[in-house]
Short mmCIF file of C-alpha atoms and ligand atoms in Angstrom, two decimals:
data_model
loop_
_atom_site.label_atom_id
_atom_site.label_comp_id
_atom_site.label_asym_id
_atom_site.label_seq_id
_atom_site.Cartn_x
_atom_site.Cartn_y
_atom_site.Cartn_z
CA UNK X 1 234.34 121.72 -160.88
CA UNK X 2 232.90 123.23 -163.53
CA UNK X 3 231.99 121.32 -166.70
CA UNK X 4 234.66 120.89 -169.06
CA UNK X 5 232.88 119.00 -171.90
CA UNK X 6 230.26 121.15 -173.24
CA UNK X 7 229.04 120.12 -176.22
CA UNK X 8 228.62 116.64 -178.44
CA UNK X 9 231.95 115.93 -179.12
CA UNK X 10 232.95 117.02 -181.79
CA UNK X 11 231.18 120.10 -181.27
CA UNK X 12 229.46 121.83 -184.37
CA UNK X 13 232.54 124.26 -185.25
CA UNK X 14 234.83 121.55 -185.25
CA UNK X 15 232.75 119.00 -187.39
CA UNK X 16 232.66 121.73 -190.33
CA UNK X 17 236.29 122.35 -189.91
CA UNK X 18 236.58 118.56 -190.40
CA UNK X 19 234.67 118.58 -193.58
CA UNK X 20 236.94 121.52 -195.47
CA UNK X 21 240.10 119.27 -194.23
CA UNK X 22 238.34 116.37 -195.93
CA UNK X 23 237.80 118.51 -199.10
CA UNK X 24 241.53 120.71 -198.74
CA UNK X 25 243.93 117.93 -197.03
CA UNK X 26 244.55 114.49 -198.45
CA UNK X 27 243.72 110.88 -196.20
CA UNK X 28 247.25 110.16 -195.22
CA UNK X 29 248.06 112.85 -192.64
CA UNK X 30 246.55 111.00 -189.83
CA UNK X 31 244.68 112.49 -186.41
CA UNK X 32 243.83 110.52 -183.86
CA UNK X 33 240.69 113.17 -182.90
CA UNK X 34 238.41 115.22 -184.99
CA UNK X 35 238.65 117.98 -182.79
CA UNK X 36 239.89 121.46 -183.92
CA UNK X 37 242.07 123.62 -180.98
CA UNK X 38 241.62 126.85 -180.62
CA UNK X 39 244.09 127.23 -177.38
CA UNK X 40 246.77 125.36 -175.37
CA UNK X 41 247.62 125.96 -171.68
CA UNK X 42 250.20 123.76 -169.11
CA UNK X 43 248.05 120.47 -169.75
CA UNK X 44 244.65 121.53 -170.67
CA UNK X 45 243.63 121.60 -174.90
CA UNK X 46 240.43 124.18 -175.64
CA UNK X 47 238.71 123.26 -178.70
CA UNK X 48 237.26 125.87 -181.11
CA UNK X 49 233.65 124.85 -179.33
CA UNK X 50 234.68 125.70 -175.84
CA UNK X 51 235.60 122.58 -174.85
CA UNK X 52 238.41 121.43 -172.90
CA UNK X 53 240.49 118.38 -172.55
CA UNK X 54 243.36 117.47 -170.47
CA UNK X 55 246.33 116.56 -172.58
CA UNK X 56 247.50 113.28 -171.90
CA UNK X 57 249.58 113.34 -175.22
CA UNK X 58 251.06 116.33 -175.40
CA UNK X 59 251.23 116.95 -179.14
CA UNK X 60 253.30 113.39 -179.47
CA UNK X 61 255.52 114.23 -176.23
CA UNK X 62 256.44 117.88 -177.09
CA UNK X 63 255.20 119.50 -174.16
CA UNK X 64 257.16 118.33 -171.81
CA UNK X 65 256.76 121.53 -169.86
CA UNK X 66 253.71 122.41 -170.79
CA UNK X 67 251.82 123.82 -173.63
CA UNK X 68 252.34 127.81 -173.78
CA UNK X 69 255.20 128.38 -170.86
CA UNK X 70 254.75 132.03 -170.43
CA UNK X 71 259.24 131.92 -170.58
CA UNK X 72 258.96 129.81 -174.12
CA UNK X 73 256.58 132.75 -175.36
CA UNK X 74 257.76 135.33 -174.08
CA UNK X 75 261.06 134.24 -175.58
CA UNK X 76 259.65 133.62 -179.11
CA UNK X 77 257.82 136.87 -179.18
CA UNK X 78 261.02 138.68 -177.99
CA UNK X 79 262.93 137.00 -180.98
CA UNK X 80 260.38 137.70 -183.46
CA UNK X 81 260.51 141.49 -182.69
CA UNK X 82 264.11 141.89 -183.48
CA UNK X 83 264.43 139.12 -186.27
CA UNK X 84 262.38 136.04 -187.69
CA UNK X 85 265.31 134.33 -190.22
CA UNK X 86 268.54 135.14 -191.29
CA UNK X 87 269.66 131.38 -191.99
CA UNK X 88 272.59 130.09 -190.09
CA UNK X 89 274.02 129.40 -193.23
CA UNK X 90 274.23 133.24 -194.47
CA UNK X 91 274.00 135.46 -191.22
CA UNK X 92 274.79 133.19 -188.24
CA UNK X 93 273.04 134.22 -184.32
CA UNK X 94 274.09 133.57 -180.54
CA UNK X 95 271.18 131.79 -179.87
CA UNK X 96 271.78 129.04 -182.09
CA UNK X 97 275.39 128.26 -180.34
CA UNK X 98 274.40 128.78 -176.99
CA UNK X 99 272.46 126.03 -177.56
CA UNK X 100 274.68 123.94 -179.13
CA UNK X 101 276.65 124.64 -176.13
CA UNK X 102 274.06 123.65 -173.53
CA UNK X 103 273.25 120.41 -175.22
CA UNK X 104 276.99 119.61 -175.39
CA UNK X 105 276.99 119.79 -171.59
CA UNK X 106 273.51 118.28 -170.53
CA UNK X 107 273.83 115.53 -172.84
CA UNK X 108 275.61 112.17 -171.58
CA UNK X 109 279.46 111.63 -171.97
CA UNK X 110 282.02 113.23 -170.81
CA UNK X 111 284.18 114.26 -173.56
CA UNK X 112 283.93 117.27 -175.99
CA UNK X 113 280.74 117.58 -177.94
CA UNK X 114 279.24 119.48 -180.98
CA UNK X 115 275.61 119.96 -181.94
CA UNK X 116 274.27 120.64 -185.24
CA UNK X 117 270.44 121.49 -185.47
CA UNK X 118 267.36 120.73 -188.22
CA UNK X 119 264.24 120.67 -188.05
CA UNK X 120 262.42 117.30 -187.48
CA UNK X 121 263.03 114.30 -185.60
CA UNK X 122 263.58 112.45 -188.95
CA UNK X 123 266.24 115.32 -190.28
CA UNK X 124 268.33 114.55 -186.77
CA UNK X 125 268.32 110.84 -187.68
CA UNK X 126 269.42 111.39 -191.37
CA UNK X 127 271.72 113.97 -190.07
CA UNK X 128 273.35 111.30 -187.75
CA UNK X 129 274.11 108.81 -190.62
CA UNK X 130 275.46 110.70 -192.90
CA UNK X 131 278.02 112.28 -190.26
CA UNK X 132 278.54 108.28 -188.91
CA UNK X 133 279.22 107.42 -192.60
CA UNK X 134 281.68 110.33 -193.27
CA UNK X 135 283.56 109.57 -189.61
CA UNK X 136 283.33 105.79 -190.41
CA UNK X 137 283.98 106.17 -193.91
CA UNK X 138 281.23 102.77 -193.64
CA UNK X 139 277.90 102.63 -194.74
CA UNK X 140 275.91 100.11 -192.81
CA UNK X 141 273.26 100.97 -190.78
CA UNK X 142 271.55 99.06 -188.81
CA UNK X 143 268.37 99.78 -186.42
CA UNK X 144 265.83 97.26 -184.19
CA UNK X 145 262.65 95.69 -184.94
CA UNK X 146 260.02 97.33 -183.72
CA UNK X 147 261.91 100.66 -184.20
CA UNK X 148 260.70 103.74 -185.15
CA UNK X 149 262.83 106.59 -186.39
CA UNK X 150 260.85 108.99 -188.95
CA UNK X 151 258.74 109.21 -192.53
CA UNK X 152 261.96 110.29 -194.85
CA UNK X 153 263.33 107.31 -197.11
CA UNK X 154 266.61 106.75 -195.28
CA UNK X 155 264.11 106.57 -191.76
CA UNK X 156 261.18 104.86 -192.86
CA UNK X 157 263.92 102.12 -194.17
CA UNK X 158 265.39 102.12 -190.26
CA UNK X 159 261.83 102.09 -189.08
CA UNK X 160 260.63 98.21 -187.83
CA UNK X 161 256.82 98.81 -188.62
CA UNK X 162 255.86 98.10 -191.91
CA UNK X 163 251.70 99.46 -191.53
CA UNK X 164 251.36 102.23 -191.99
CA UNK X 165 254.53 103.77 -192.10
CA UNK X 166 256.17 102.06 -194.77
CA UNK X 167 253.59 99.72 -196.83
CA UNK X 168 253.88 100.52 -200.83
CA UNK X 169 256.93 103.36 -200.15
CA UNK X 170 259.73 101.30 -201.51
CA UNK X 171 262.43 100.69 -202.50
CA UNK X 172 264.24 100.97 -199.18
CA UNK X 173 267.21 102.87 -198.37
CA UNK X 174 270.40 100.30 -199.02
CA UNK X 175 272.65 99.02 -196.36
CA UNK X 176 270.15 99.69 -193.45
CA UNK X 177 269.71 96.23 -191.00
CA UNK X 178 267.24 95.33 -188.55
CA UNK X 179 268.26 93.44 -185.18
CA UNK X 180 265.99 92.30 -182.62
CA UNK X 181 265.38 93.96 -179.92
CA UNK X 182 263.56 92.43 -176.88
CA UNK X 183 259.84 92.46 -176.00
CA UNK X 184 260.01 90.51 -172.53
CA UNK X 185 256.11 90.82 -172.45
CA UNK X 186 256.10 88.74 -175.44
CA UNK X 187 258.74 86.31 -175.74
CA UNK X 188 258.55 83.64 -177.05
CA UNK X 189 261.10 80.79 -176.09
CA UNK X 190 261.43 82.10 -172.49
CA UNK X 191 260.28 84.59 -169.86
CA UNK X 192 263.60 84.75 -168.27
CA UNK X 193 265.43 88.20 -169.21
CA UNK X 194 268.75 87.55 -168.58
CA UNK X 195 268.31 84.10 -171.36
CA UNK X 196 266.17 86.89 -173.85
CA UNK X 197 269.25 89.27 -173.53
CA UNK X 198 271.88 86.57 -174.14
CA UNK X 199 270.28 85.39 -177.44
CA UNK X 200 269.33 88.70 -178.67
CA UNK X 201 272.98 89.60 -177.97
CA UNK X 202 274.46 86.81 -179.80
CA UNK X 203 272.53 87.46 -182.47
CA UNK X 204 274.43 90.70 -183.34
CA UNK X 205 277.09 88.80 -183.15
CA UNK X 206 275.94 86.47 -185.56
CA UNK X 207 275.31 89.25 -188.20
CA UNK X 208 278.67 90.11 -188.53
CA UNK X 209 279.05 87.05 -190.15
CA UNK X 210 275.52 86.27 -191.72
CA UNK X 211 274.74 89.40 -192.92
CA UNK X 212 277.78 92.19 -193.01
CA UNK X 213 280.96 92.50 -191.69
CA UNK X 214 281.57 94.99 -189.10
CA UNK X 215 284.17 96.78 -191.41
CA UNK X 216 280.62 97.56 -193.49
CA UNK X 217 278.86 98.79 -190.66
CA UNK X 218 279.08 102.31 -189.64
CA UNK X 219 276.67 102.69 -186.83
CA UNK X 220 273.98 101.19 -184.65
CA UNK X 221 270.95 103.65 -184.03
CA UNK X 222 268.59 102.37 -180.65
CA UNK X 223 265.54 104.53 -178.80
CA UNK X 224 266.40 103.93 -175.21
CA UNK X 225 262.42 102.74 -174.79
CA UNK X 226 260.80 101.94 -178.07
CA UNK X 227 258.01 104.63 -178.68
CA UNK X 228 255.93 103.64 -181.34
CA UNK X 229 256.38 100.51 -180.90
CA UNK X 230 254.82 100.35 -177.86
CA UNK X 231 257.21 101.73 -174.46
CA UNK X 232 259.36 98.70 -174.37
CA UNK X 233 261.91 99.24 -172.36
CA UNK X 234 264.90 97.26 -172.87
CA UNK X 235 267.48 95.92 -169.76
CA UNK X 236 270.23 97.48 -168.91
CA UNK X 237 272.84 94.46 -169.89
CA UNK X 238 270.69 94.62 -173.39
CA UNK X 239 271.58 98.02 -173.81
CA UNK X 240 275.12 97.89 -172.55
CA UNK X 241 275.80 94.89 -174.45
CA UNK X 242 275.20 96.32 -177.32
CA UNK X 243 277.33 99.45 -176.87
CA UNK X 244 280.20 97.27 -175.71
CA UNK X 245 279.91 95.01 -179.31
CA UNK X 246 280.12 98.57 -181.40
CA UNK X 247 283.02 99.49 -179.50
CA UNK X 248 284.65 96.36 -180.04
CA UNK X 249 283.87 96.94 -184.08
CA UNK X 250 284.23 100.17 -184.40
CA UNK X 251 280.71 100.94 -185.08
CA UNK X 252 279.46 104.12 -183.86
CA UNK X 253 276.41 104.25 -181.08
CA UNK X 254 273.40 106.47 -181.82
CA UNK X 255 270.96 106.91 -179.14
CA UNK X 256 267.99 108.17 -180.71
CA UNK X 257 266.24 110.26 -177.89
CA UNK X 258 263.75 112.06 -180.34
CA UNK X 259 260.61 110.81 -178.14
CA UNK X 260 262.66 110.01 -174.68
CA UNK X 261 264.29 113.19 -174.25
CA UNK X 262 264.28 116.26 -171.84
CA UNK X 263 262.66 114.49 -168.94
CA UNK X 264 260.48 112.05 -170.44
CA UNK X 265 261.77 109.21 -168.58
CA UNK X 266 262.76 110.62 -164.85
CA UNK X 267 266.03 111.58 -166.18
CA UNK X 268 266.83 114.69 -168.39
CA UNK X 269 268.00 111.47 -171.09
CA UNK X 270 267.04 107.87 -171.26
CA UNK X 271 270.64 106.86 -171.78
CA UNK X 272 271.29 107.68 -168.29
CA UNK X 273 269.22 104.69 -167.28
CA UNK X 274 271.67 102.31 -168.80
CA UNK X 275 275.43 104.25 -167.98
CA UNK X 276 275.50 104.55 -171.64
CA UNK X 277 277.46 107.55 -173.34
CA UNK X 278 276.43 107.68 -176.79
CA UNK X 279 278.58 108.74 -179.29
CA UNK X 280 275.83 110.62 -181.03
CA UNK X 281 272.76 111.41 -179.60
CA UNK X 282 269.53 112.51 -181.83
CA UNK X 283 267.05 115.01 -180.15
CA UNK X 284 263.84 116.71 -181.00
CA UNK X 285 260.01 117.10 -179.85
CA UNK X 286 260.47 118.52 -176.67
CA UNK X 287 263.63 120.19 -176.92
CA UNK X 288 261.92 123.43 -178.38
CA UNK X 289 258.53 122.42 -177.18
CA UNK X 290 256.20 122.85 -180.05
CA UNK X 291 258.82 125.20 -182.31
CA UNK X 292 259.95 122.57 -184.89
CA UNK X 293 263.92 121.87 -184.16
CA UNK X 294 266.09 118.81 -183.88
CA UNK X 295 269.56 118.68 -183.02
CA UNK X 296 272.51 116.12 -183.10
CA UNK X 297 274.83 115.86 -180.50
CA UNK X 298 278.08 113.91 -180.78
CA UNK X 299 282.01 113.28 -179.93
CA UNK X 300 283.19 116.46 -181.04
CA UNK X 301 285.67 114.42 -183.82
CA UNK X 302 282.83 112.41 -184.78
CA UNK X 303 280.85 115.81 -185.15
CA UNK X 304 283.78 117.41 -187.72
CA UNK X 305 284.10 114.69 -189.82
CA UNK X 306 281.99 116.20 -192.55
CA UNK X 307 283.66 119.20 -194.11
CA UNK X 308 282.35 122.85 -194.32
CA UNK X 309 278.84 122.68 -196.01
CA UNK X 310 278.25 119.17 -196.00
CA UNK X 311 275.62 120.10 -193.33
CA UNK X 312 272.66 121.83 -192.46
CA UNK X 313 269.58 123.12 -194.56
CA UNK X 314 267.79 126.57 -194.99
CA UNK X 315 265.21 126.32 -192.04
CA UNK X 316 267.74 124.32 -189.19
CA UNK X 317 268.07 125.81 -186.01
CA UNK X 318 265.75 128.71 -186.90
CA UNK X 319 266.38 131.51 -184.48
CA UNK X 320 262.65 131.29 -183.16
CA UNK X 321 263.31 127.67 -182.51
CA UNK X 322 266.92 127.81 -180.88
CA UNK X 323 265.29 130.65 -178.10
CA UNK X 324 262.48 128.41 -177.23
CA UNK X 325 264.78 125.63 -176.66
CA UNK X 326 266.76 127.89 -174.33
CA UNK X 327 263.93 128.74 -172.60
CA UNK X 328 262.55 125.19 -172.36
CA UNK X 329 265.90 124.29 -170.65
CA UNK X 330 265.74 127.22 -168.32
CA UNK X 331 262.29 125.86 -167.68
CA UNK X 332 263.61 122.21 -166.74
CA UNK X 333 266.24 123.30 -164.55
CA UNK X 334 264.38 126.27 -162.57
CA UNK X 335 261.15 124.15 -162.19
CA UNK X 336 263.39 121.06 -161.04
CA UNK X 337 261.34 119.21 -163.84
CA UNK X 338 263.77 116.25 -163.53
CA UNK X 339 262.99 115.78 -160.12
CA UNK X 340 259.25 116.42 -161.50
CA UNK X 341 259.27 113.65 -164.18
CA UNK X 342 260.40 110.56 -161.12
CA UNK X 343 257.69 111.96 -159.22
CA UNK X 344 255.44 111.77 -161.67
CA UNK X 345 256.58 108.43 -163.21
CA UNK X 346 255.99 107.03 -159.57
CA UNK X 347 252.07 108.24 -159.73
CA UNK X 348 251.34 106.94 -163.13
CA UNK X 349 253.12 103.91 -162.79
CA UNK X 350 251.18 102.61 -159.68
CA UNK X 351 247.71 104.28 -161.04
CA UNK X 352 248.04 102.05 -164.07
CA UNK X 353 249.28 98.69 -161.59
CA UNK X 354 245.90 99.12 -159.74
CA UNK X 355 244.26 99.16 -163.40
CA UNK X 356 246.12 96.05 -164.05
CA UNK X 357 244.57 94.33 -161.42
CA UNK X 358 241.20 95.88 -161.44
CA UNK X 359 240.96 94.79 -165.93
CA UNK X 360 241.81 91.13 -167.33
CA UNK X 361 242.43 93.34 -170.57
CA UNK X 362 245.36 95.30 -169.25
CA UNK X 363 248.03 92.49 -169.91
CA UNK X 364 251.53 94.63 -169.39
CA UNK X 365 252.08 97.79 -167.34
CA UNK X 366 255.15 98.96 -168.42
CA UNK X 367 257.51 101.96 -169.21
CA UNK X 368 260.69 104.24 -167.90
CA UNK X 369 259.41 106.97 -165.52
CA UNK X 370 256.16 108.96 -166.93
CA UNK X 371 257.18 107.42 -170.16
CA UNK X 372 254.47 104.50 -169.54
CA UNK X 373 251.80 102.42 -171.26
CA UNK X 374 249.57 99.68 -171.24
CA UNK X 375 249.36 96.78 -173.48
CA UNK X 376 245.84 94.79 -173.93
CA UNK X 377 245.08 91.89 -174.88
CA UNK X 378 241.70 89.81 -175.44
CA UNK X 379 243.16 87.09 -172.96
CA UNK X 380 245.77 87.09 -170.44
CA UNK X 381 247.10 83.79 -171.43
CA UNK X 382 247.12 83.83 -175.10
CA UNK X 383 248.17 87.60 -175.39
CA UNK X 384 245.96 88.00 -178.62
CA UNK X 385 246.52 91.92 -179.06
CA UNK X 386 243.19 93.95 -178.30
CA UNK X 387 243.99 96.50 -180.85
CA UNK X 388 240.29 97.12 -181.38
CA UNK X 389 239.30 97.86 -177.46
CA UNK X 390 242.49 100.08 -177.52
CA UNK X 391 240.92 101.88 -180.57
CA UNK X 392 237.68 102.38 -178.64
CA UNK X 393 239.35 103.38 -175.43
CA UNK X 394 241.26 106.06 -177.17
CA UNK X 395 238.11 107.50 -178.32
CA UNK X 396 236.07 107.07 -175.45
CA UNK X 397 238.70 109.12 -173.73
CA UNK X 398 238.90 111.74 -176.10
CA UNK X 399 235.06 112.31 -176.22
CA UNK X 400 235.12 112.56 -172.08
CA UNK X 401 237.30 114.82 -171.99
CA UNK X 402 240.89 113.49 -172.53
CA UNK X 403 243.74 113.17 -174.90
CA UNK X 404 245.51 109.58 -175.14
CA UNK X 405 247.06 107.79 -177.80
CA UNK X 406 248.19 104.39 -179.25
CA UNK X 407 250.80 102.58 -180.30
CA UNK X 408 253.07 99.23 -180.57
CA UNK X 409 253.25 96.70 -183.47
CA UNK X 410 249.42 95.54 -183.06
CA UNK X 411 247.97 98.81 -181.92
CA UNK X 412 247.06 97.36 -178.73
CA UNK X 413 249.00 99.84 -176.60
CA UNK X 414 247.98 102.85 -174.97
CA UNK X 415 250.73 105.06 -174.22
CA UNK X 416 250.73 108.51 -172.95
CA UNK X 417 253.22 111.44 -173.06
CA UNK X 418 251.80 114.07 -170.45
CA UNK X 419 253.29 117.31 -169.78
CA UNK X 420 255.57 116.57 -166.99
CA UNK X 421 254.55 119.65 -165.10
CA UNK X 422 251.07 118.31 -165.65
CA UNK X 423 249.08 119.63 -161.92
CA UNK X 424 248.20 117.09 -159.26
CA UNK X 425 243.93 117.43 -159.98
CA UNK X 426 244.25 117.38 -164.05
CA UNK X 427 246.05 114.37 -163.71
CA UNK X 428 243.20 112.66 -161.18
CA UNK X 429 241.08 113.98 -163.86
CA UNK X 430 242.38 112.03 -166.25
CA UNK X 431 242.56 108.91 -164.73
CA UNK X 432 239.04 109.13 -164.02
CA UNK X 433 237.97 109.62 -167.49
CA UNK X 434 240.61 106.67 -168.62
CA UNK X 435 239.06 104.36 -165.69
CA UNK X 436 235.79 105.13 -166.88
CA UNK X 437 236.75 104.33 -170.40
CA UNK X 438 238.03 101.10 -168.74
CA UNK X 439 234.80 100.48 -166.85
CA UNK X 440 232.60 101.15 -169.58
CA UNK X 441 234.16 98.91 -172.65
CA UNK X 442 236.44 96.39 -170.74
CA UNK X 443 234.93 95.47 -167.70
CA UNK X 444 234.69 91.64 -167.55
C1 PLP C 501 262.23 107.94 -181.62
C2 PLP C 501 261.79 108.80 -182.76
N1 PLP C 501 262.65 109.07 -183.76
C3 PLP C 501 262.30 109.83 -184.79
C4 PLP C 501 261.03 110.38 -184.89
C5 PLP C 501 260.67 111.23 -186.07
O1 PLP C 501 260.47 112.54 -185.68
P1 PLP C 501 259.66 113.55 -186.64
O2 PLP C 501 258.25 113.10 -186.66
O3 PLP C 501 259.84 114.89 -185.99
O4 PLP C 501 260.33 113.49 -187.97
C6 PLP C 501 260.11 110.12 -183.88
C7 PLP C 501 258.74 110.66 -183.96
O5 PLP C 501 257.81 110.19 -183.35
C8 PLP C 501 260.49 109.31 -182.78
O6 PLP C 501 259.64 109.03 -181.79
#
């Protein structure tokens, strides 16, 4: 095998690029590396010193098939030779409503759908509020602890994490609730599920009457697996209970599948875990993988409810965007990538079991399909988070060799987002580097 890490890390080039974006780009755009790319291929990162590192977080789970498929370029290339941007709002183009079409059909429930497309995870979200207002005619929003759903006002006000995301940005959106949502790893009246579910349940029930009526509330928006906050993965009669109290109130269900989406979690959706048909359904990161695009998909009704140019925005849907999001499709469904992500989900999730009981630090191994992560802690017992181990490990990896990344409430997660067509000896790869990483800070 030839050597893959050639220089310090980071090399020279990418050091000096690092001190112009110190100069040019403010603190708050955040990287987890200091390394500069100069290419992307399938699962492998090249840095602009030669070096190259196996991608274990695929720009934030956008490659989901891949960095660079030769179909996703070829298709972007094609489009820019015949035309970059008309906007959908002056000159509409096919490629934006086969898509819409696509999603309508791949997307969970069986009823007639619409899709709308923007250009950011956060966009879908506000996107899917306003239209659950307008169809509701009802403002209330409400979203889970531990939640994550973008950086705009209206998202940062749904998002559950106040550091760094939100800390000195307010005043919050109005009308936007938190419930809780569970974190079996760290409960803390019981360890049995079934009792967490039942009191986190009634405790929606409960709002209605503490904090607004359900005549106020116009939708519930729920990731299927927490993703910032740390892969937890809530049970199915969680989920489904939930649905069933909107339906009984006439509150509107929006599955936000921004990070979850297009095979993520050994299923094309997360929602098909838990039987659940949302009535809108908020998509991005992969769906275009790397061209920035979002879309909302919903009941067709709910979809109409606001009238002709109450939607939309210059950039949304771009036509670059909608033909790599064909293309990644045609990818997922001629490379069986479904199939793909359970096998894959199998692999990871009994590599990281072993690492569980090999390390006292890794405390929960948890996660839907490929979608997985580790939590640490300093102590099995106690729980205390080990955000700063998880902080080292990250880096560790990064400088051998290998993309990871962190997340969850304390920072004491390690989560990782590989592309799903990721081949069998690049992921070995980088489970060696990550045990190493393991071996050399956390060994007891
Ligand atoms: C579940 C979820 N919703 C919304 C967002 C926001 O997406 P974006 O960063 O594209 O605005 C993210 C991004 O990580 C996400 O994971």
């Amino acid at each position: 095998m030839k050597e893959r890490i050639k220089t310090q890390i980071p090399g020279v080039k990418s050091k000096l690029l690092h001190e112009r974006r110190e100069e040019a780009v403010p603190r708050g755009p955040y990287h987890v590396t200091e390394i500069y790319v100069k290419e992307a291929k399938g699962s492998t990162v090249v840095d602009v010193d030669g070096n190259e590192y196996i991608d274990f977080a695929g720009g934030i789970g956008i490659q989901n098939i891949g960095h660079n498929h030769p179909k996703v370029v070829q298709a972007i290339q094609k489009q820019a030779s015949e035309f970059i941007h008309t906007s959908f709002h002056v000159a509409p183009y096919e490629s934006y409503v086969e898509l819409a079409e696509r999603l309508n059909k791949k997307t969970p429930g069986n009823f007639p759908k619409k899709t709308m497309f923007a250009n950011s995870g956060a966009e879908a979200v506000e996107n899917a509020v306003k239209i659950a207002r307008k169809y509701t005619g009802k403002s209330g929003v409400i979203s889970f602890e531990r939640g994550y759903h973008g950086r705009t006002l209206l998202t940062m006000s749904l998002t559950g994490k106040l550091k760094p995301y939100k800390h000195g940005f307010g005043p919050f959106a109005n009308d936007t609730y938190k419930l809780p949502f569970p974190y079996y790893y760290r409960s803390d009246y019981t360890t049995d599920i079934n009792k967490i579910d039942e009191v986190l349940l009634s405790k929606f029930q409960e709002f209605f009457i503490s904090e607004a009526a359900a005549d106020e509330i116009a939708a519930v928006i729920m990731e299927p697996v927490q993703g910032e906050g740390g892969f937890i993965v809530p049970s199915k009669t969680f989920v489904q209970g939930i649905k069933k109290i909107c339906e009984e109130n006439n509150v509107l269900f929006i599955a936000d599948e921004i990070q979850t989406g297009f095979c993520r979690t050994g299923k094309m959706f997360a929602m098909e875990h838990f039987e659940i048909e949302p009535d809108i359904i908020t998509m991005s990161k992969s769906l275009a993988a790397g061209m920035p695009l979002s879309a909302v998909t919903g009941r067709a009704e709910v979809m109409n409810a606001p009238e002709v140019g109450q939607l939309g925005g210059t950039f949304g849907g771009s036509p670059l965007a909608c033909v790599a999001g064909l293309a990644v499709l045609d990818v997922i469904e001629e490379e069986n990538l479904v199939k793909k992500s359970e096998q894959l989900g199998e692999q990871i999730q009994k590599k990281f079991h072993e690492m569980k009981s090999k390390f006292e630090v890794i405390g929960d191994v948890r996660g839907l399909g490929p979608m997985c992560a580790m939590e640490l802690v300093t102590d099995p017992i106690t729980k205390n988070p080990a955000d700063k181990l998880t902080a080292e490990i990250v880096r560790y990896c990064w400088e051998n060799g290998l993309f990871a990344l962190s997340a969850g409430m304390y920072g004491n997660v390690l989560r990782f987002l590989p592309p799903v067509t990721i081949e069998k000896d690049k992921l070995e790869q980088g489970f060696k580097i990550l045990n190493e990483a393991f071996l050399a800070l956390a060994a007891k």
